[in-house]
Short mmCIF file of C-alpha atoms and ligand atoms in Angstrom, two decimals:
data_model
loop_
_atom_site.label_atom_id
_atom_site.label_comp_id
_atom_site.label_asym_id
_atom_site.label_seq_id
_atom_site.Cartn_x
_atom_site.Cartn_y
_atom_site.Cartn_z
CA MET A 124 -59.31 -38.51 -17.52
CA ALA A 125 -56.40 -36.08 -17.76
CA ARG A 126 -54.47 -36.14 -21.07
CA ALA A 127 -50.68 -35.81 -21.26
CA THR A 128 -51.17 -32.22 -22.45
CA THR A 129 -53.34 -31.21 -19.48
CA ILE A 130 -51.76 -28.46 -17.35
CA ALA A 131 -50.80 -30.06 -14.02
CA ASP A 132 -48.76 -27.32 -12.36
CA ILE A 133 -47.68 -23.71 -12.86
CA ARG A 134 -44.77 -22.12 -10.98
CA ILE A 135 -44.15 -18.38 -11.02
CA THR A 136 -40.76 -17.36 -9.63
CA PRO A 137 -39.87 -13.68 -9.19
CA VAL A 138 -36.19 -12.96 -9.80
CA ALA A 139 -33.85 -9.96 -9.63
CA PHE A 140 -30.63 -9.32 -11.52
CA ALA A 141 -28.04 -6.56 -11.22
CA ASP A 142 -28.78 -3.54 -13.41
CA PRO A 143 -26.53 -0.51 -13.99
CA PRO A 144 -27.73 3.08 -13.34
CA LEU A 145 -29.14 3.71 -16.83
CA LEU A 146 -30.83 7.09 -17.20
CA ASN A 147 -34.10 7.72 -18.97
CA SER A 148 -36.82 10.34 -19.11
CA VAL A 149 -38.53 9.08 -15.95
CA GLY A 150 -35.44 8.60 -13.79
CA VAL A 151 -32.76 5.98 -13.40
CA HIS A 152 -32.67 2.18 -13.27
CA GLU A 153 -32.49 0.76 -9.74
CA PRO A 154 -29.64 -1.60 -8.74
CA TYR A 155 -31.78 -4.63 -9.63
CA ALA A 156 -34.17 -5.34 -12.51
CA LEU A 157 -37.21 -7.48 -11.63
CA ARG A 158 -38.59 -10.27 -13.81
CA SER A 159 -40.74 -13.35 -13.36
CA VAL A 160 -40.02 -16.82 -14.71
CA ILE A 161 -43.08 -18.92 -15.51
CA GLU A 162 -42.97 -22.72 -15.71
CA VAL A 163 -46.01 -24.56 -17.00
CA GLU A 164 -45.85 -28.33 -16.48
CA THR A 165 -48.17 -30.83 -18.12
CA VAL A 166 -49.43 -34.19 -16.84
CA GLY A 167 -47.05 -35.74 -19.37
CA GLY A 168 -44.13 -34.01 -17.61
CA THR A 169 -43.21 -31.47 -20.29
CA ILE A 170 -42.24 -28.05 -18.89
CA GLY A 171 -42.78 -24.87 -20.92
CA LEU A 172 -41.11 -21.57 -20.02
CA GLY A 173 -42.20 -17.95 -20.16
CA GLU A 174 -40.74 -14.69 -18.83
CA SER A 175 -42.49 -11.50 -17.84
CA TYR A 176 -42.33 -8.40 -15.64
CA GLY A 177 -41.65 -8.83 -11.91
CA ASP A 178 -43.69 -6.05 -10.31
CA ALA A 179 -45.78 -7.22 -7.34
CA LYS A 180 -49.16 -6.30 -8.85
CA HIS A 181 -48.28 -8.05 -12.08
CA LEU A 182 -47.20 -11.14 -10.11
CA HIS A 183 -50.60 -11.10 -8.40
CA ARG A 184 -52.34 -11.11 -11.79
CA LEU A 185 -50.07 -13.89 -13.08
CA GLU A 186 -51.12 -15.98 -10.06
CA LEU A 187 -54.81 -15.34 -10.81
CA ALA A 188 -54.20 -16.46 -14.37
CA ALA A 189 -52.25 -19.54 -13.30
CA ASP A 190 -55.10 -20.70 -11.04
CA ALA A 191 -57.51 -20.45 -13.96
CA LEU A 192 -55.24 -22.45 -16.29
CA LEU A 193 -54.77 -25.56 -14.16
CA GLY A 194 -56.51 -28.57 -15.68
CA LEU A 195 -56.84 -27.04 -19.18
CA ASP A 196 -55.30 -28.47 -22.34
CA ILE A 197 -52.08 -26.66 -23.23
CA ASP A 198 -52.65 -27.34 -26.92
CA ASN A 199 -55.71 -25.08 -26.95
CA ILE A 200 -54.23 -21.61 -26.60
CA ALA A 201 -57.51 -19.85 -27.49
CA VAL A 202 -59.21 -21.57 -24.53
CA LEU A 203 -56.28 -20.68 -22.26
CA ARG A 204 -56.57 -17.00 -23.22
CA ARG A 205 -60.32 -16.99 -22.60
CA ALA A 206 -59.77 -18.52 -19.14
CA VAL A 207 -57.26 -15.79 -18.25
CA SER A 208 -59.62 -13.11 -19.53
CA ILE A 209 -62.38 -14.41 -17.22
CA ALA A 210 -59.94 -14.70 -14.30
CA LEU A 211 -59.00 -11.01 -14.66
CA GLU A 212 -62.57 -9.72 -15.00
CA ASN A 213 -62.95 -8.80 -11.34
CA ASP A 214 -59.35 -7.74 -10.72
CA THR A 215 -59.38 -4.07 -9.78
CA THR A 216 -55.62 -3.75 -9.06
CA GLU A 217 -54.18 -0.71 -10.82
CA GLY A 218 -50.64 -0.19 -12.12
CA GLY A 219 -47.90 -2.79 -11.93
CA HIS A 220 -47.31 -2.77 -15.67
CA GLY A 221 -43.52 -2.99 -15.23
CA MET A 222 -42.71 -0.01 -17.45
CA ALA A 223 -40.96 2.19 -14.84
CA GLY A 224 -43.46 5.01 -14.91
CA MET A 225 -43.32 5.41 -18.71
CA VAL A 226 -46.71 6.02 -20.28
CA THR A 227 -48.32 2.81 -21.41
CA THR A 228 -51.89 1.93 -22.18
CA SER A 229 -51.18 -1.66 -23.12
CA SER A 230 -53.85 -4.27 -22.49
CA THR A 231 -53.71 -5.94 -19.06
CA LEU A 232 -55.00 -9.20 -20.50
CA ASP A 233 -52.34 -9.21 -23.20
CA ARG A 234 -49.56 -8.42 -20.68
CA VAL A 235 -50.70 -11.16 -18.31
CA PHE A 236 -51.39 -13.80 -20.94
CA SER A 237 -48.11 -13.32 -22.82
CA PRO A 238 -45.80 -15.63 -20.80
CA PHE A 239 -48.43 -18.39 -20.81
CA ASP A 240 -48.69 -18.21 -24.61
CA VAL A 241 -44.89 -18.53 -24.82
CA ALA A 242 -44.85 -21.44 -22.33
CA ALA A 243 -47.65 -23.22 -24.21
CA LEU A 244 -45.73 -22.91 -27.48
CA ASP A 245 -42.61 -24.17 -25.71
CA VAL A 246 -44.50 -27.31 -24.59
CA GLN A 247 -46.05 -27.84 -28.03
CA GLY A 248 -42.69 -27.42 -29.75
CA GLN A 249 -41.08 -29.98 -27.44
CA ASN A 250 -43.96 -32.42 -27.87
CA PHE A 251 -43.99 -32.09 -31.69
CA GLY A 252 -40.19 -31.98 -31.91
CA VAL A 253 -40.06 -28.60 -33.68
CA PRO A 254 -38.78 -25.13 -32.72
CA ILE A 255 -41.34 -22.44 -31.88
CA SER A 256 -40.41 -20.57 -35.09
CA THR A 257 -41.90 -23.53 -37.01
CA LEU A 258 -45.14 -23.30 -35.01
CA LEU A 259 -45.24 -19.57 -35.84
CA GLY A 260 -45.18 -20.24 -39.56
CA GLY A 261 -41.55 -21.09 -40.25
CA ARG A 262 -38.17 -19.41 -40.17
CA VAL A 263 -37.70 -16.65 -42.73
CA ARG A 264 -34.22 -15.73 -41.41
CA ASP A 265 -31.65 -17.77 -39.53
CA SER A 266 -30.57 -14.95 -37.25
CA VAL A 267 -32.18 -11.79 -35.92
CA PRO A 268 -30.33 -8.46 -36.11
CA PHE A 269 -30.26 -6.21 -33.01
CA SER A 270 -29.25 -2.59 -32.52
CA GLY A 271 -26.81 -1.41 -29.84
CA TYR A 272 -28.89 0.25 -27.13
CA LEU A 273 -26.94 3.25 -25.75
CA PHE A 274 -27.85 4.91 -22.46
CA TYR A 275 -26.65 7.96 -20.61
CA LYS A 276 -25.53 6.55 -17.30
CA TRP A 277 -23.83 7.25 -14.04
CA ALA A 278 -20.46 5.63 -13.34
CA GLY A 279 -22.06 3.43 -10.70
CA HIS A 280 -25.03 3.32 -8.35
CA PRO A 281 -24.55 5.95 -5.64
CA GLY A 282 -22.63 4.47 -2.71
CA ARG A 283 -21.55 1.41 -4.73
CA PRO A 284 -18.42 0.77 -6.82
CA GLU A 285 -18.19 2.01 -10.42
CA ASP A 286 -19.32 -0.56 -13.00
CA SER A 287 -17.20 -1.63 -15.97
CA TRP A 288 -19.01 0.74 -18.37
CA GLY A 289 -18.24 3.88 -16.35
CA ALA A 290 -20.10 7.15 -16.81
CA ALA A 291 -21.68 8.36 -20.06
CA LEU A 292 -22.99 11.85 -19.50
CA ASP A 293 -21.94 13.70 -22.65
CA PRO A 294 -21.37 13.02 -26.37
CA ALA A 295 -17.82 11.72 -25.77
CA GLY A 296 -19.12 9.27 -23.13
CA ILE A 297 -21.83 8.03 -25.49
CA VAL A 298 -19.33 7.56 -28.32
CA SER A 299 -16.98 5.50 -26.17
CA GLN A 300 -19.91 3.38 -24.91
CA ALA A 301 -20.89 2.81 -28.56
CA GLU A 302 -17.31 1.83 -29.44
CA ARG A 303 -17.38 -0.92 -26.81
CA MET A 304 -20.84 -2.14 -27.87
CA VAL A 305 -19.86 -2.29 -31.52
CA ALA A 306 -16.52 -3.98 -30.75
CA ASP A 307 -18.08 -6.59 -28.45
CA TYR A 308 -21.34 -7.32 -30.29
CA GLY A 309 -20.81 -6.11 -33.86
CA PHE A 310 -24.00 -4.01 -33.92
CA SER A 311 -24.65 -2.22 -37.19
CA ALA A 312 -27.39 0.11 -35.90
CA LEU A 313 -27.39 2.21 -32.72
CA LYS A 314 -30.19 3.62 -30.59
CA LEU A 315 -29.70 6.36 -28.00
CA LYS A 316 -32.12 6.50 -25.08
CA GLY A 317 -32.76 10.25 -24.91
CA GLY A 318 -35.05 12.43 -22.83
CA VAL A 319 -32.31 12.83 -20.22
CA PHE A 320 -30.49 16.04 -21.16
CA ALA A 321 -31.57 19.13 -23.09
CA PRO A 322 -32.51 18.15 -26.68
CA GLY A 323 -29.60 20.14 -28.17
CA GLU A 324 -27.07 18.13 -26.12
CA GLU A 325 -28.66 14.87 -27.20
CA ALA A 326 -28.64 15.98 -30.84
CA GLU A 327 -24.92 16.67 -30.38
CA ALA A 328 -24.43 13.08 -29.17
CA ILE A 329 -26.12 11.78 -32.35
CA GLU A 330 -23.88 14.04 -34.44
CA ALA A 331 -20.81 12.71 -32.61
CA LEU A 332 -21.97 9.11 -33.21
CA SER A 333 -22.51 9.82 -36.87
CA GLU A 334 -19.04 11.30 -37.18
CA ARG A 335 -17.46 8.30 -35.41
CA PHE A 336 -19.53 5.68 -37.30
CA PRO A 337 -20.24 7.18 -40.75
CA GLY A 338 -23.32 5.70 -42.40
CA MET A 339 -24.42 3.80 -39.26
CA PRO A 340 -28.25 3.90 -38.91
CA LEU A 341 -28.99 5.89 -35.72
CA ARG A 342 -32.14 6.35 -33.66
CA ILE A 343 -33.03 8.50 -30.67
CA ASP A 344 -35.89 7.86 -28.23
CA PRO A 345 -36.76 10.64 -25.75
CA ASN A 346 -39.94 8.82 -24.60
CA GLY A 347 -42.30 11.70 -25.37
CA VAL A 348 -40.57 14.48 -23.42
CA TRP A 349 -40.18 16.88 -26.35
CA THR A 350 -42.82 19.31 -27.57
CA VAL A 351 -43.94 19.14 -31.18
CA ASP A 352 -41.76 22.16 -32.07
CA THR A 353 -38.67 20.71 -30.38
CA SER A 354 -39.21 17.36 -32.11
CA ILE A 355 -39.41 19.07 -35.50
CA SER A 356 -36.30 21.15 -34.92
CA VAL A 357 -34.22 18.16 -33.67
CA ALA A 358 -35.42 16.10 -36.66
CA GLU A 359 -34.46 18.93 -39.04
CA ARG A 360 -31.05 19.29 -37.41
CA LEU A 361 -30.25 15.56 -37.55
CA GLY A 362 -31.68 14.91 -41.04
CA SER A 363 -30.55 11.71 -42.70
CA ARG A 364 -28.35 10.73 -39.73
CA LEU A 365 -31.56 9.40 -38.16
CA GLU A 366 -32.90 6.08 -39.40
CA TYR A 367 -36.03 6.83 -37.40
CA LEU A 368 -37.21 9.02 -34.57
CA GLU A 369 -38.82 7.12 -31.68
CA ASP A 370 -41.66 8.57 -29.57
CA PRO A 371 -40.46 12.19 -29.72
CA THR A 372 -43.68 13.74 -28.40
CA PRO A 373 -46.79 12.61 -26.53
CA GLY A 374 -49.96 11.26 -28.10
CA LEU A 375 -51.15 10.25 -31.55
CA ASP A 376 -52.03 13.85 -32.44
CA GLY A 377 -48.61 15.20 -31.46
CA MET A 378 -46.86 12.36 -33.31
CA ALA A 379 -49.00 13.02 -36.41
CA GLU A 380 -48.14 16.72 -36.32
CA VAL A 381 -44.42 15.97 -36.10
CA ARG A 382 -44.71 13.31 -38.83
CA SER A 383 -46.33 15.75 -41.24
CA CYS A 384 -43.32 18.10 -40.94
CA VAL A 385 -40.29 15.79 -40.89
CA PRO A 386 -38.79 13.39 -43.45
CA GLN A 387 -37.76 10.63 -41.00
CA PRO A 388 -40.12 7.77 -40.13
CA LEU A 389 -41.59 7.85 -36.61
CA ALA A 390 -41.55 4.75 -34.40
CA THR A 391 -43.45 4.01 -31.20
CA ASN A 392 -43.63 1.70 -28.23
CA MET A 393 -45.69 4.24 -26.25
CA TYR A 394 -48.66 5.33 -28.34
CA VAL A 395 -49.54 2.21 -30.33
CA VAL A 396 -49.29 -0.52 -27.71
CA ALA A 397 -52.64 -2.27 -28.11
CA PHE A 398 -54.76 -3.47 -31.03
CA ASP A 399 -57.53 -0.90 -30.57
CA GLN A 400 -55.03 1.96 -31.06
CA ILE A 401 -53.98 0.88 -34.55
CA PRO A 402 -56.94 2.23 -36.61
CA GLU A 403 -56.70 5.72 -35.12
CA SER A 404 -52.95 5.84 -35.57
CA ALA A 405 -53.32 4.72 -39.19
CA ALA A 406 -56.06 7.26 -39.87
CA ARG A 407 -53.98 10.11 -38.44
CA GLY A 408 -50.68 9.02 -39.96
CA SER A 409 -49.00 9.21 -36.54
CA VAL A 410 -46.62 6.29 -36.78
CA ASP A 411 -44.59 4.53 -39.47
CA ILE A 412 -43.02 1.80 -37.34
CA VAL A 413 -44.64 -0.15 -34.52
CA LEU A 414 -42.08 -1.46 -32.04
CA SER A 415 -43.74 -4.72 -31.17
CA ASP A 416 -43.06 -6.44 -27.87
CA HIS A 417 -44.56 -9.85 -27.19
CA HIS A 418 -44.55 -9.08 -23.44
CA PHE A 419 -47.36 -6.57 -23.86
CA TRP A 420 -48.88 -7.56 -27.21
CA GLY A 421 -50.26 -10.80 -25.76
CA GLY A 422 -47.48 -13.27 -26.59
CA LEU A 423 -46.10 -14.67 -29.81
CA HIS A 424 -49.37 -15.56 -31.56
CA ARG A 425 -50.79 -12.08 -30.97
CA SER A 426 -47.49 -10.53 -32.11
CA LYS A 427 -47.88 -12.40 -35.40
CA LEU A 428 -51.41 -11.00 -35.63
CA LEU A 429 -49.91 -7.53 -35.08
CA ALA A 430 -47.45 -8.20 -37.90
CA GLY A 431 -50.34 -8.97 -40.27
CA ILE A 432 -52.26 -5.87 -39.25
CA ALA A 433 -49.14 -3.70 -39.57
CA GLU A 434 -48.69 -5.02 -43.11
CA THR A 435 -52.33 -4.22 -43.92
CA PHE A 436 -51.85 -0.61 -42.80
CA SER A 437 -48.43 -0.33 -44.52
CA MET A 438 -46.70 0.13 -41.18
CA SER A 439 -43.25 -1.28 -40.57
CA LEU A 440 -42.30 -3.35 -37.56
CA SER A 441 -39.38 -3.67 -35.21
CA MET A 442 -39.05 -4.79 -31.60
CA HIS A 443 -38.98 -2.92 -28.29
CA SER A 444 -37.24 -4.22 -25.19
CA ASN A 445 -36.98 -3.79 -21.44
CA SER A 446 -34.33 -5.31 -19.15
CA HIS A 447 -34.75 -9.06 -19.75
CA LEU A 448 -33.28 -12.53 -19.35
CA GLY A 449 -32.62 -15.44 -21.71
CA VAL A 450 -36.15 -16.88 -21.80
CA SER A 451 -37.38 -13.59 -23.26
CA LEU A 452 -34.46 -13.39 -25.70
CA ALA A 453 -35.26 -16.90 -26.99
CA ALA A 454 -38.91 -15.89 -27.52
CA MET A 455 -37.85 -12.67 -29.30
CA LEU A 456 -35.61 -14.73 -31.60
CA HIS A 457 -38.40 -17.14 -32.60
CA LEU A 458 -40.70 -14.20 -33.29
CA GLY A 459 -38.09 -12.18 -35.16
CA GLY A 460 -36.99 -15.28 -37.06
CA SER A 461 -40.50 -16.11 -38.27
CA THR A 462 -41.89 -12.62 -38.99
CA PRO A 463 -41.07 -11.46 -42.53
CA ASN A 464 -41.91 -7.79 -41.93
CA ILE A 465 -39.56 -7.08 -39.03
CA ASP A 466 -37.89 -4.39 -41.10
CA TYR A 467 -35.36 -2.92 -38.67
CA ALA A 468 -32.74 -4.25 -36.24
CA CYS A 469 -34.53 -4.97 -32.93
CA ASP A 470 -33.88 -3.48 -29.49
CA THR A 471 -32.38 -5.49 -26.68
CA HIS A 472 -31.07 -4.57 -23.22
CA TRP A 473 -28.92 -7.74 -23.28
CA PRO A 474 -25.46 -6.07 -23.13
CA TRP A 475 -26.44 -4.35 -19.86
CA LYS A 476 -26.81 -7.64 -17.99
CA ASN A 477 -23.94 -9.64 -16.48
CA THR A 478 -23.54 -12.85 -18.47
CA GLU A 479 -23.75 -15.04 -15.37
CA ASP A 480 -27.01 -13.38 -14.28
CA ASP A 481 -29.52 -15.57 -16.06
CA VAL A 482 -31.90 -18.44 -15.50
CA VAL A 483 -31.22 -20.42 -18.68
CA ALA A 484 -28.63 -23.19 -18.77
CA GLY A 485 -25.28 -22.64 -20.45
CA SER A 486 -24.60 -19.71 -22.80
CA PRO A 487 -26.98 -20.38 -25.67
CA PHE A 488 -26.78 -16.95 -27.34
CA GLU A 489 -23.91 -15.47 -29.30
CA PHE A 490 -23.95 -12.08 -31.00
CA VAL A 491 -22.20 -12.19 -34.35
CA ASP A 492 -22.24 -8.94 -36.34
CA GLY A 493 -25.04 -7.76 -34.06
CA SER A 494 -27.25 -10.78 -34.83
CA VAL A 495 -28.21 -13.87 -32.83
CA GLN A 496 -29.11 -17.28 -34.33
CA VAL A 497 -32.73 -18.40 -33.97
CA PRO A 498 -32.65 -21.54 -31.77
CA THR A 499 -33.31 -24.70 -33.78
CA SER A 500 -33.95 -27.27 -31.06
CA PRO A 501 -37.56 -28.12 -30.11
CA GLY A 502 -39.69 -25.50 -28.35
CA LEU A 503 -37.97 -22.33 -27.14
CA GLY A 504 -34.62 -24.10 -27.32
CA VAL A 505 -33.52 -23.09 -23.82
CA THR A 506 -33.79 -24.93 -20.51
CA LEU A 507 -33.84 -23.69 -16.94
CA ASP A 508 -30.74 -23.86 -14.79
CA ARG A 509 -32.35 -24.43 -11.39
CA ALA A 510 -29.29 -23.29 -9.44
CA ARG A 511 -29.27 -20.00 -11.37
CA LEU A 512 -33.02 -19.60 -10.91
CA ALA A 513 -32.63 -20.16 -7.15
CA ARG A 514 -29.79 -17.61 -6.97
CA LEU A 515 -31.74 -14.89 -8.81
CA HIS A 516 -34.83 -15.65 -6.72
CA GLN A 517 -32.79 -15.27 -3.55
CA GLN A 518 -31.49 -11.98 -4.97
CA TYR A 519 -35.13 -10.93 -5.42
CA LEU A 520 -35.93 -11.79 -1.79
CA ASP A 521 -32.82 -9.99 -0.52
CA CYS A 522 -32.95 -6.83 -2.65
CA GLY A 523 -36.27 -5.70 -1.21
CA LEU A 524 -37.51 -4.17 -4.51
CA ARG A 525 -41.08 -5.11 -5.38
CA GLU A 526 -41.98 -2.55 -8.06
CA ARG A 527 -39.82 -0.93 -10.73
CA ASN A 528 -39.81 2.79 -9.98
CA ASP A 529 -37.09 4.75 -11.77
CA THR A 530 -38.58 8.10 -10.71
CA GLU A 531 -38.61 7.41 -7.00
CA TYR A 532 -35.04 6.12 -7.16
CA MET A 533 -33.89 9.24 -9.04
CA ARG A 534 -35.64 11.54 -6.54
CA ARG A 535 -33.56 10.09 -3.71
CA PHE A 536 -30.58 11.87 -5.28
CA ASN A 537 -32.37 14.70 -7.06
CA PRO A 538 -35.60 15.53 -5.16
CA ASP A 539 -36.71 18.07 -7.79
CA PHE A 540 -36.46 15.64 -10.70
CA ASP A 541 -39.20 16.40 -13.25
CA ALA A 542 -40.63 13.34 -15.01
CA SER A 543 -43.34 15.09 -17.02
CA LEU A 544 -44.00 14.58 -20.73
CA ALA A 545 -43.29 17.33 -23.31
CA ARG A 546 -41.07 19.14 -20.80
CA TRP A 547 -38.57 20.32 -23.40
O1 GKR B 808 -34.86 0.61 -19.93
O2 GKR B 808 -34.91 2.70 -19.32
C1 GKR B 808 -35.23 1.79 -20.07
C2 GKR B 808 -36.07 2.12 -21.27
O3 GKR B 808 -36.39 3.47 -21.26
C3 GKR B 808 -37.30 1.28 -21.30
O4 GKR B 808 -37.96 1.33 -20.07
C4 GKR B 808 -38.26 1.67 -22.39
O5 GKR B 808 -39.44 0.97 -22.23
O6 GKR B 808 -36.62 0.79 -23.92
C5 GKR B 808 -37.82 1.34 -23.75
C6 GKR B 808 -38.23 2.27 -24.84
O7 GKR B 808 -37.81 2.07 -25.96
O8 GKR B 808 -39.03 3.18 -24.61
MG1 MG B 809 -39.02 3.52 -26.96
#
């Protein structure tokens, strides 16, 4: 006989929300960002939420996983993961990892299982009457600090009106973007998405930020498009202005070479993205800081496992982000709130999203001095607003995008755009 905690139904809803033309090393964000919202409902009627990428191939894998999870007990997350692993064994679909053409060798199983782990914890938290942070070992901080994520950007999508941020295509544009971010959110660390202009121009933007915000911890992330020599010379030029340097050059060897020549710590969300990459990275000394991300590290339990392993290898931790909605932010807060060794302010794309474009009810998150409170109500602490979900799903149907592809979008306006690694 089915127990109250047996999984009775799983709904996967693809959604799209407006996204500004943010530039990166592989192109430019399309007018809509794609995500998927996962609802897992038990026989007892409790609904757990998860959020993941929205690319068509990923959706296909989520459906395979969902079929395998029906009828299982949501309290046994190890059994759920094994079922998803078996369900994916014969899946030969390639790609669809949701990372815009950036290099990633993350584990397919971990990417697909992640939202189900979050949804299972959401159900358990509601049933036990405790927040997910308690299930993850307890809150070690009441709020999680984030950094302001700066992007070079166009004034608006070609052929559409300018957005409220306007253009940021030079150091002055980046400084005024940072001024608004700091004024509105109170961030006390800033990250510049680099890999867009020549390294010297991007170094100038960091210098301008440091002059405008003296003492502010700054980071730059060119997503592996600099050579080893360029990385070393930019690091030497920027010195102590940089809190850390993120993925300057491709591969664990390249990163190790840069690391042996520069004083700043190196961070990654490109070259240590799966458990089997940690020993090699540790042996070579490639990376000081792993930018964890529960969306590709297998969910919240596996992210806690990563935190333990990082501690063992004396690596620091912070958090990577992609364009996301409120279900993901809630999960990031529970993880950040319950992981002692998150040593740096985390990334979030949150300021780039219109406030009304979400699937969660109300406005549960407030940034105060760059930090957001860890939810304290049972489970994730957010609920679905079905009208909002329906609107963003309709937007998904109408927008026609089925795969995030920043490079293809960029090449519509600049056919010769080069997206290769180590190109500078
Ligand atoms: O949103 O354009 C973007 C970022 O470049 C994102 O895709 C990266 O995954 O934020 C990310 C990063 O730190 O590399
Ligand atoms: Mg990065």
